[in-house]
Amino acid sequence: MGVRLTVKRRAEAGGAEKPQVVTLTEDTITLGRDDGCDVVLAQSAVSRSHARISRDGTLFFLEDLGSSFGTLLNGAKLKKNEKQLLRNGDTIAIAQFDVVFDRVADVTESNAGNTMFVSRNLVKDVMKGLGTGGEQPYFRVMNGPREGHRIEIGDAQEYTFGRDDSADIVLNDDLVSRRHARVRRDWSGTHVEDLGSRNGIKVNKKRAKKVTLKDRDELEIGGVKLLFLDPSEVRETPVVLPSESQETEGTVSVAEEPQAPEPEPEPAASEPEPEPAADPPADEPQAEPPAEGDPDQPAAEGDPDGPSNTTEDPPPDEEEPGSGKLIDFSNKQTLIALGAIGLFVLIAIVLVVLVFVT
């Protein structure tokens, strides 16, 4: 069983570069800027040995190694030298790098064609609690001098947690009361109850009085953090990878690439003015329009009957004999002549009237 890490570097503009995927099988995986780390994150904000992933049986834990700028797990900052349980899909943020964690199991060639067989074995391994202390549930101490210590919880048993020596589980912490909490396991599950302590208890970072614990719940008694693990509960199974995986095996290095300056936009070139169309030579004879009804000439495009589809006004209709139209009032010269004749007629009438009056 190994670990698949998907490393993505966030760009300053908000985008992301192409992720790099690596599969590691070591029990301890270091992340940092130093070339000796298993996952090298080449950036000045990353410490030489920044964080570490450690394996405990089938479980994997993350801890910050006292880095300068800290480590985030799913957006929450880790306390220095305090381990946190990793689950499939968790995101580890270190500076501008996002590292997605997945617990994986390789499929060997002998059983590569039987994925159902592999998945069934993985579930069986989890049910058996491989490397987790057997079938019995237990608490794992996550911080302090007893970090990594296991506290077995037997069936039909009751345990008292406190600072006093008479307690079943002694926790040497100033925030722990003499008789702080009671843990009892029966047929219905594992139950924790506060015994009226000064600082109370927390389950998954929420204050509680009496709670029935589930697999991978985090119990806080004073300043001591305990992770409850019940092998009989199956929360997740490893990701099954094919035998011929395209992922990188071994050390991965993600270098910090200098960002090239953006090119300045070139000034827009002025568009050349269109040249006027050249007039046809004067001596070149103009093509005469085809005679009407000439079968040797093709019809104009558009109307299949042959009329030209243009926007020019059609020529005026020719006068037909016998139409009764004697004067063309559309001619300007004709109108001027008629006006002059009318004026002379009017003057003549006026003169005739004056002669008869006098």
Coordinates of C-alpha atoms in Angstrom, one line a residue:
M1 CA 0.0 0.0 0.0
G2 CA 1.3 3.4 -1.0
V3 CA 0.5 7.1 -1.3
R4 CA -0.5 9.0 -4.4
L5 CA 0.3 12.7 -4.3
T6 CA -1.0 15.2 -6.9
V7 CA 1.1 18.3 -6.8
K8 CA -0.3 21.5 -8.3
R9 CA 1.3 24.9 -8.2
R10 CA -1.0 27.9 -8.1
A11 CA -0.2 30.8 -10.4
E12 CA -0.1 34.4 -9.2
A13 CA -2.9 35.3 -11.6
G14 CA -5.2 32.7 -10.0
G15 CA -4.7 29.9 -12.5
A16 CA -2.9 26.6 -12.0
E17 CA -0.2 24.8 -13.8
K18 CA -0.4 21.2 -15.0
P19 CA -0.3 18.9 -11.9
Q20 CA 2.4 16.3 -11.3
V21 CA 1.4 13.0 -9.9
V22 CA 3.8 10.7 -7.9
T23 CA 3.3 7.4 -6.1
L24 CA 5.4 6.7 -3.1
T25 CA 5.6 3.6 -0.9
E26 CA 7.9 4.8 1.9
D27 CA 6.6 4.8 5.5
T28 CA 7.9 8.4 5.9
I29 CA 7.5 11.0 3.1
T30 CA 9.1 14.4 3.5
L31 CA 8.0 17.6 1.7
G32 CA 10.2 20.7 1.5
R33 CA 12.7 22.8 -0.5
D34 CA 15.7 20.7 0.2
D35 CA 16.8 18.3 -2.6
G36 CA 16.9 15.4 -0.2
C37 CA 13.1 15.5 0.4
D38 CA 10.8 13.0 -1.3
V39 CA 8.7 15.8 -2.7
V40 CA 10.8 18.9 -3.6
L41 CA 8.8 22.1 -3.7
A42 CA 11.3 24.7 -5.0
Q43 CA 10.1 28.0 -3.7
S44 CA 11.6 30.4 -1.2
A45 CA 8.5 30.4 1.1
V46 CA 8.9 26.6 1.5
S47 CA 11.2 25.5 4.4
R48 CA 14.0 23.0 3.7
S49 CA 12.1 20.3 5.7
H50 CA 8.6 21.7 5.7
A51 CA 6.2 18.8 6.4
R52 CA 6.1 15.0 6.8
I53 CA 3.6 12.2 6.0
S54 CA 4.1 9.1 8.2
R55 CA 2.5 5.8 8.0
D56 CA 1.1 3.9 11.0
G57 CA -0.3 0.5 9.8
T58 CA -3.0 1.4 7.2
L59 CA -3.3 5.0 8.4
F60 CA -1.3 8.0 7.3
F61 CA -0.7 11.2 9.3
L62 CA 0.5 14.7 8.4
E63 CA 2.6 16.9 10.6
D64 CA 4.3 20.3 10.2
L65 CA 8.0 20.2 11.0
G66 CA 8.2 23.7 12.4
S67 CA 8.1 25.5 9.1
S68 CA 8.3 29.3 8.8
F69 CA 5.0 29.9 7.0
G70 CA 3.1 26.8 8.2
T71 CA 1.1 24.1 6.6
L72 CA -2.7 24.0 5.9
L73 CA -4.8 20.8 5.8
N74 CA -8.1 21.5 4.0
G75 CA -7.8 25.2 4.8
A76 CA -7.0 24.7 8.6
K77 CA -3.5 25.5 9.8
L78 CA -1.6 22.7 11.6
K79 CA 0.0 23.2 14.9
K80 CA 3.7 22.6 14.8
N81 CA 4.8 19.0 15.6
E82 CA 1.1 17.9 15.9
K83 CA -0.1 15.1 13.7
Q84 CA -3.4 15.0 11.8
L85 CA -5.0 12.0 10.1
L86 CA -5.1 12.1 6.3
R87 CA -8.1 10.9 4.3
N88 CA -8.5 10.3 0.6
G89 CA -8.9 13.7 -1.2
D90 CA -7.4 15.8 1.6
T91 CA -5.5 18.9 0.3
I92 CA -2.2 19.9 1.8
A93 CA -1.4 23.6 1.1
I94 CA 2.3 24.6 1.4
A95 CA 3.1 28.1 0.1
Q96 CA 1.7 28.2 -3.5
F97 CA 1.6 24.4 -3.8
D98 CA -1.5 22.2 -3.3
V99 CA -0.8 18.5 -2.7
V100 CA -3.8 16.2 -2.9
F101 CA -3.5 13.0 -0.9
D102 CA -4.8 9.6 -1.8
R103 CA -4.1 6.2 -0.2
V104 CA -3.6 3.7 -3.0
A105 CA -3.0 0.0 -3.5
D106 CA -1.2 -1.4 -6.6
V107 CA -2.7 -4.3 -8.5
T108 CA -0.1 -6.9 -9.4
E109 CA 0.0 -8.6 -12.7
S110 CA -1.2 -11.9 -11.3
N111 CA -4.6 -10.4 -10.3
A112 CA -4.7 -7.3 -12.5
G113 CA -7.6 -8.7 -14.4
N114 CA -9.7 -9.4 -11.3
T115 CA -10.4 -6.0 -9.8
M116 CA -13.2 -7.3 -7.7
F117 CA -10.9 -9.7 -6.0
V118 CA -8.5 -6.9 -5.1
S119 CA -11.2 -4.7 -3.8
R120 CA -12.6 -7.5 -1.7
N121 CA -9.2 -8.1 -0.2
L122 CA -8.8 -4.5 0.6
V123 CA -12.0 -4.4 2.5
K124 CA -11.0 -7.6 4.3
D125 CA -7.7 -6.0 5.3
V126 CA -9.5 -3.0 6.7
M127 CA -11.9 -5.2 8.6
K128 CA -9.1 -7.1 10.1
G129 CA -7.5 -3.9 11.2
L130 CA -4.1 -4.6 9.7
G131 CA -1.5 -2.7 11.7
T132 CA -4.1 -1.1 13.9
G133 CA -3.9 -3.3 17.0
G134 CA -6.4 -6.0 16.1
E135 CA -10.1 -6.0 16.3
Q136 CA -10.4 -3.9 19.4
P137 CA -11.0 -0.2 19.1
Y138 CA -8.4 2.1 20.6
F139 CA -7.4 5.7 21.1
R140 CA -4.2 7.1 19.5
V141 CA -2.5 10.0 21.2
M142 CA -2.0 12.8 18.7
N143 CA 0.2 15.3 20.6
G144 CA 2.4 15.7 23.6
P145 CA 5.1 13.5 25.0
R146 CA 2.9 10.4 24.5
E147 CA 2.3 11.0 20.8
G148 CA 1.7 7.7 19.0
H149 CA 0.8 5.8 22.2
R150 CA -2.3 3.5 21.9
I151 CA -5.0 3.1 24.5
E152 CA -6.9 -0.1 24.0
I153 CA -10.6 -0.1 24.7
G154 CA -12.0 -3.6 25.6
D155 CA -15.6 -4.7 25.3
A156 CA -17.8 -4.2 28.4
Q157 CA -15.1 -2.0 30.0
E158 CA -15.1 1.4 31.6
Y159 CA -12.1 3.8 31.8
T160 CA -11.6 7.0 33.7
F161 CA -9.4 9.7 32.1
G162 CA -7.8 12.3 34.4
R163 CA -4.7 13.9 35.9
D164 CA -5.0 12.1 39.2
D165 CA -3.0 8.9 39.7
S166 CA -6.1 7.0 40.7
A167 CA -7.5 7.5 37.1
D168 CA -7.4 4.5 34.8
I169 CA -5.7 6.6 32.0
V170 CA -3.5 9.3 33.5
L171 CA -3.0 12.4 31.3
N172 CA -0.3 14.7 32.6
D173 CA -1.6 18.0 31.3
D174 CA -2.4 21.2 33.2
L175 CA -5.8 21.6 31.4
V176 CA -6.9 18.1 32.5
S177 CA -8.9 17.8 35.7
R178 CA -8.2 15.1 38.3
R179 CA -11.2 13.1 37.1
H180 CA -12.0 14.5 33.7
A181 CA -14.0 12.1 31.5
R182 CA -15.3 8.5 31.4
V183 CA -15.2 6.2 28.4
R184 CA -17.4 3.1 28.3
R185 CA -17.9 0.5 25.7
D186 CA -20.9 -1.8 25.5
W187 CA -22.9 -3.6 22.8
S188 CA -24.2 -0.3 21.4
G189 CA -20.8 1.3 20.9
T190 CA -18.2 3.4 22.6
H191 CA -19.4 6.3 24.7
V192 CA -17.5 9.3 26.3
E193 CA -18.9 11.4 29.1
D194 CA -17.7 14.5 30.8
L195 CA -17.4 14.2 34.6
G196 CA -18.0 17.9 35.4
S197 CA -14.4 18.9 34.4
R198 CA -13.3 22.5 34.4
N199 CA -12.4 22.7 30.7
G200 CA -14.9 20.1 29.4
I201 CA -14.4 17.8 26.4
K202 CA -14.6 18.3 22.7
V203 CA -15.5 15.8 19.9
N204 CA -14.4 17.0 16.5
K205 CA -13.7 20.4 17.8
K206 CA -17.2 20.8 19.3
R207 CA -18.0 20.9 23.0
A208 CA -20.0 17.9 24.2
K209 CA -21.3 16.4 27.4
K210 CA -22.0 12.8 26.3
V211 CA -21.3 11.4 22.9
T212 CA -21.2 8.0 21.2
L213 CA -17.9 7.9 19.3
K214 CA -17.5 6.8 15.7
D215 CA -14.4 5.7 13.8
R216 CA -11.9 8.5 13.3
D217 CA -13.6 10.9 15.7
E218 CA -11.2 13.3 17.5
L219 CA -11.6 13.6 21.2
E220 CA -10.0 16.5 23.2
I221 CA -9.5 16.1 26.9
G222 CA -8.0 19.3 28.2
G223 CA -4.9 19.9 25.9
V224 CA -4.6 16.2 24.9
K225 CA -6.0 15.1 21.6
L226 CA -7.0 11.5 21.1
L227 CA -8.0 9.9 17.8
F228 CA -10.6 7.2 18.2
L229 CA -10.1 4.3 15.7
D230 CA -12.5 1.4 15.4
P231 CA -11.3 -1.2 12.8
S232 CA -14.8 -2.8 12.6
E233 CA -16.1 0.4 10.8
V234 CA -15.1 0.8 7.2
R235 CA -14.9 4.5 6.3
E236 CA -12.9 4.3 3.1
T237 CA -10.9 1.9 1.0
P238 CA -7.6 2.7 -0.9
V239 CA -7.7 3.8 -4.5
V240 CA -6.9 0.8 -6.8
L241 CA -4.3 1.6 -9.5
P242 CA -3.7 -0.5 -12.6
S243 CA -0.4 -2.4 -12.9
E244 CA 0.8 -0.2 -15.7
S245 CA 0.3 3.2 -14.3
Q246 CA 1.4 6.4 -16.0
E247 CA 2.1 8.1 -12.7
T248 CA 5.6 8.9 -11.6
E249 CA 7.2 6.5 -9.0
G250 CA 9.8 7.9 -6.6
T251 CA 10.8 11.5 -5.9
V252 CA 9.0 14.4 -7.5
S253 CA 10.4 17.9 -7.9
V254 CA 8.3 20.9 -8.7
A255 CA 10.5 23.8 -9.5
E256 CA 9.5 27.4 -9.3
E257 CA 9.3 28.7 -12.8
P258 CA 10.1 32.4 -13.3
Q259 CA 7.1 34.2 -14.9
A260 CA 8.0 35.8 -18.1
P261 CA 7.0 39.5 -18.5
E262 CA 3.9 40.0 -20.5
P263 CA 4.7 41.4 -24.0
E264 CA 3.7 45.0 -24.5
P265 CA 0.9 45.4 -27.0
E266 CA 2.1 46.6 -30.4
P267 CA 0.6 49.9 -31.7
A268 CA -2.1 49.3 -34.1
A269 CA -0.9 49.9 -37.6
S270 CA -3.0 52.4 -39.5
E271 CA -5.0 50.8 -42.2
P272 CA -4.1 51.9 -45.7
E273 CA -6.7 53.9 -47.5
P274 CA -8.3 52.0 -50.3
E275 CA -7.0 53.1 -53.7
P276 CA -9.7 54.5 -56.1
A277 CA -10.6 52.2 -58.9
A278 CA -8.8 53.0 -62.1
D279 CA -11.0 54.4 -64.9
P280 CA -11.1 52.3 -68.0
P281 CA -9.1 53.6 -71.0
A282 CA -11.0 56.0 -73.1
D283 CA -10.1 54.3 -76.4
E284 CA -11.2 50.9 -75.2
P285 CA -14.6 50.1 -76.8
Q286 CA -17.4 49.5 -74.4
A287 CA -19.2 46.2 -74.7
E288 CA -22.6 46.6 -76.2
P289 CA -25.5 45.0 -74.4
P290 CA -26.8 41.9 -76.0
A291 CA -29.8 42.4 -78.2
E292 CA -33.1 41.4 -76.7
G293 CA -34.0 37.9 -77.4
D294 CA -30.6 36.9 -78.7
P295 CA -30.3 33.1 -77.9
D296 CA -26.5 33.2 -78.2
Q297 CA -26.1 35.5 -75.1
P298 CA -26.5 34.0 -71.6
A299 CA -29.2 35.4 -69.4
A300 CA -28.2 37.7 -66.5
E301 CA -27.8 36.2 -63.0
G302 CA -30.7 36.3 -60.7
D303 CA -34.0 36.1 -62.5
P304 CA -34.2 33.0 -64.7
D305 CA -36.2 34.9 -67.3
G306 CA -33.3 37.2 -68.0
P307 CA -34.1 40.7 -66.6
S308 CA -31.1 42.3 -64.8
N309 CA -31.4 42.5 -61.0
T310 CA -29.9 46.0 -60.5
T311 CA -30.9 49.1 -58.5
E312 CA -30.7 51.5 -61.4
D313 CA -34.0 53.1 -62.6
P314 CA -35.4 51.7 -65.8
P315 CA -35.4 53.9 -68.8
P316 CA -38.5 55.9 -69.5
D317 CA -41.1 54.3 -71.7
E318 CA -41.1 55.4 -75.3
E319 CA -44.1 57.2 -76.6
E320 CA -46.5 55.1 -78.6
P321 CA -48.3 56.7 -81.5
G322 CA -51.9 57.7 -80.9
S323 CA -51.5 57.9 -77.2
G324 CA -52.9 61.4 -77.1
K325 CA -49.9 62.9 -75.2
L326 CA -49.0 66.2 -77.1
I327 CA -46.9 68.1 -74.6
D328 CA -44.2 66.7 -72.4
F329 CA -44.6 68.5 -69.1
S330 CA -41.6 66.7 -67.7
N331 CA -39.2 68.8 -69.9
K332 CA -37.9 71.9 -68.2
Q333 CA -37.4 73.9 -71.4
T334 CA -41.0 73.2 -72.4
L335 CA -42.2 74.6 -69.1
I336 CA -40.2 77.8 -69.5
A337 CA -41.6 78.3 -73.0
L338 CA -45.1 77.9 -71.8
G339 CA -44.6 80.3 -69.0
A340 CA -43.2 83.0 -71.4
I341 CA -46.2 82.5 -73.7
G342 CA -48.6 82.8 -70.9
L343 CA -47.0 86.1 -69.7
F344 CA -47.2 87.6 -73.2
V345 CA -50.9 86.6 -73.4
L346 CA -51.6 88.2 -70.0
I347 CA -49.9 91.5 -71.1
A348 CA -51.9 91.6 -74.3
I349 CA -55.1 91.1 -72.5
V350 CA -54.3 94.0 -70.1
L351 CA -53.4 96.3 -73.0
V352 CA -56.7 95.5 -74.8
V353 CA -58.7 96.2 -71.6
L354 CA -56.9 99.6 -71.2
V355 CA -57.7 100.6 -74.8
F356 CA -61.4 99.9 -74.4
V357 CA -61.6 101.7 -71.1
T358 CA -59.9 104.9 -72.4

